[in-house]
C-alpha positions as protocol buffer text, in pm:
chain_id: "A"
residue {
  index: 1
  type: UNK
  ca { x: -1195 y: -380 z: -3214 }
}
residue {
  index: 2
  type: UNK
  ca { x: -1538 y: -466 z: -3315 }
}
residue {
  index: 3
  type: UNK
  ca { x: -1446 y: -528 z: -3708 }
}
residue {
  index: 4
  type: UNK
  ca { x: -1125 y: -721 z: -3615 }
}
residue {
  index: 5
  type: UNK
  ca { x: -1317 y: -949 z: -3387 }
}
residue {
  index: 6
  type: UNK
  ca { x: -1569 y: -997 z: -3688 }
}
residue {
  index: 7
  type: UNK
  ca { x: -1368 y: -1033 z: -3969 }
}
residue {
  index: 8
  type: UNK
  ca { x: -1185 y: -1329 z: -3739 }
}
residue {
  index: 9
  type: UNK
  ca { x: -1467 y: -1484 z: -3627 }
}
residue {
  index: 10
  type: UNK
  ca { x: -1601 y: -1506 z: -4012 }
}
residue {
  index: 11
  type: UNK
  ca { x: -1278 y: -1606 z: -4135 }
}
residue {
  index: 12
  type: UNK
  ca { x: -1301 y: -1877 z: -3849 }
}
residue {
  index: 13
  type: UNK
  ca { x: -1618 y: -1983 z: -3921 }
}
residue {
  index: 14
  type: UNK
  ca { x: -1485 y: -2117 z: -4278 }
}
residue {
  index: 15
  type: UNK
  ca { x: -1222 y: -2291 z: -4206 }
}
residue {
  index: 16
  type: UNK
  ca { x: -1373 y: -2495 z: -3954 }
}
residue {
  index: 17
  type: UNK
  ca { x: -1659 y: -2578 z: -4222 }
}
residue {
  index: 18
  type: UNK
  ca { x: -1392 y: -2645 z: -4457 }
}
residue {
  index: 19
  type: UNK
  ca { x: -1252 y: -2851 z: -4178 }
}
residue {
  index: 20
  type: UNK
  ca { x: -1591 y: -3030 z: -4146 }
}
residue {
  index: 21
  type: UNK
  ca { x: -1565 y: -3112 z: -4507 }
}
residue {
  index: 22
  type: UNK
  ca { x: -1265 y: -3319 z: -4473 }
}
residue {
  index: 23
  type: UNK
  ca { x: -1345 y: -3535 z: -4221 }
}
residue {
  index: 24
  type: UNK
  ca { x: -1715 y: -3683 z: -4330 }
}
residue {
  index: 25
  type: UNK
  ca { x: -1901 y: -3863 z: -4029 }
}
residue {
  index: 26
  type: UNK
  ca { x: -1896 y: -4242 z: -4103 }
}
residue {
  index: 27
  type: UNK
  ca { x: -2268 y: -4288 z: -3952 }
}
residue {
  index: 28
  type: UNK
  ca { x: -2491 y: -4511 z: -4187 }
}
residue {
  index: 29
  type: UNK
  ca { x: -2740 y: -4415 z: -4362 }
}
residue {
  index: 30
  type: UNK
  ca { x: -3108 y: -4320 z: -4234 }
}
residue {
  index: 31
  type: UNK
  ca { x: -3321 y: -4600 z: -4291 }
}
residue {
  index: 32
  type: UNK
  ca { x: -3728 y: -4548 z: -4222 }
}
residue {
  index: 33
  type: UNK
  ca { x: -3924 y: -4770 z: -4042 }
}
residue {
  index: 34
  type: UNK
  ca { x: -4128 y: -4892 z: -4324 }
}
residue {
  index: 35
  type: UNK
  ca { x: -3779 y: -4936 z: -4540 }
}
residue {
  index: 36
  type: UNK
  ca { x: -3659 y: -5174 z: -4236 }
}
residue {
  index: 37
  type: UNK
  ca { x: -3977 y: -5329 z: -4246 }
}
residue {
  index: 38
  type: UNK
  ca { x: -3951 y: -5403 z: -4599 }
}
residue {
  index: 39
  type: UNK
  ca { x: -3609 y: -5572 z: -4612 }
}
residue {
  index: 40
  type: UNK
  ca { x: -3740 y: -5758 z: -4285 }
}
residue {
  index: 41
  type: UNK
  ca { x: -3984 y: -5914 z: -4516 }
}
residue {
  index: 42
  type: UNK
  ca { x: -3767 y: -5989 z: -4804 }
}
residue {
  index: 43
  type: UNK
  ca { x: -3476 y: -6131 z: -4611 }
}
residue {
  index: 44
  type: UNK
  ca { x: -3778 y: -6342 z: -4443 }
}
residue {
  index: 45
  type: UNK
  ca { x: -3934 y: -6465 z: -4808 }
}
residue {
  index: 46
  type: UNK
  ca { x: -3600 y: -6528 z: -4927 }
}
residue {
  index: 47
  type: UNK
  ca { x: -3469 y: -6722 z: -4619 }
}
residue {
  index: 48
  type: UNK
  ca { x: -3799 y: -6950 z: -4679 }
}
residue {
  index: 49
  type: UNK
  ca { x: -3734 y: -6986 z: -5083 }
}
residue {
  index: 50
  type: UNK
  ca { x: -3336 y: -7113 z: -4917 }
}
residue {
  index: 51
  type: UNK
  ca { x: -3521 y: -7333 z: -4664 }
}
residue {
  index: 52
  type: UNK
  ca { x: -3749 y: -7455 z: -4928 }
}
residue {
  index: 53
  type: UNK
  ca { x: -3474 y: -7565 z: -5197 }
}
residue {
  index: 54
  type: UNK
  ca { x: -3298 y: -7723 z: -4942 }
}
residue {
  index: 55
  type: UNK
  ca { x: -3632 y: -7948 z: -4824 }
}
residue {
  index: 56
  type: UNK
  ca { x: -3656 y: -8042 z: -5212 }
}
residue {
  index: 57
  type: UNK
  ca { x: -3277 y: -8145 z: -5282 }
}
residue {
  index: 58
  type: UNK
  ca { x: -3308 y: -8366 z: -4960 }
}
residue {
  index: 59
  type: UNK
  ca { x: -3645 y: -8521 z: -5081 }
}
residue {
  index: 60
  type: UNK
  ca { x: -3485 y: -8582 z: -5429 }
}
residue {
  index: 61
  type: UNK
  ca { x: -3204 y: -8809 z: -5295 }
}
């Protein structure tokens, strides 16, 4: 009894990680801190370069 119920539990075991294989977890991606901090601070410099070119066109006219 012992070796059927361990040969089926292995055999079980590998076809639920194939199974996990199949259907990947859509979560996003892991971002750090720092990382987040970073594209805070670019999105920031570039949203003041947009704000900037915008000041100039209207200055212009």
């Amino acid at each position: 009894m012992n070796r059927k119920k361990k040969i089926k539990s292995t055999l079980l075991a590998k076809q639920k990680k194939a199974n996990a294989k199949l259907h990947k977890v859509n979560k996003p991606k892991y971002v750090s801190k720092a990382e987040r901090a970073r594209l805070a601070e670019l999105e920031q410099q570039q949203s003041t370069d947009d704000c900037s070119d915008v000041d100039q066109s209207t200055s212009e006219k």
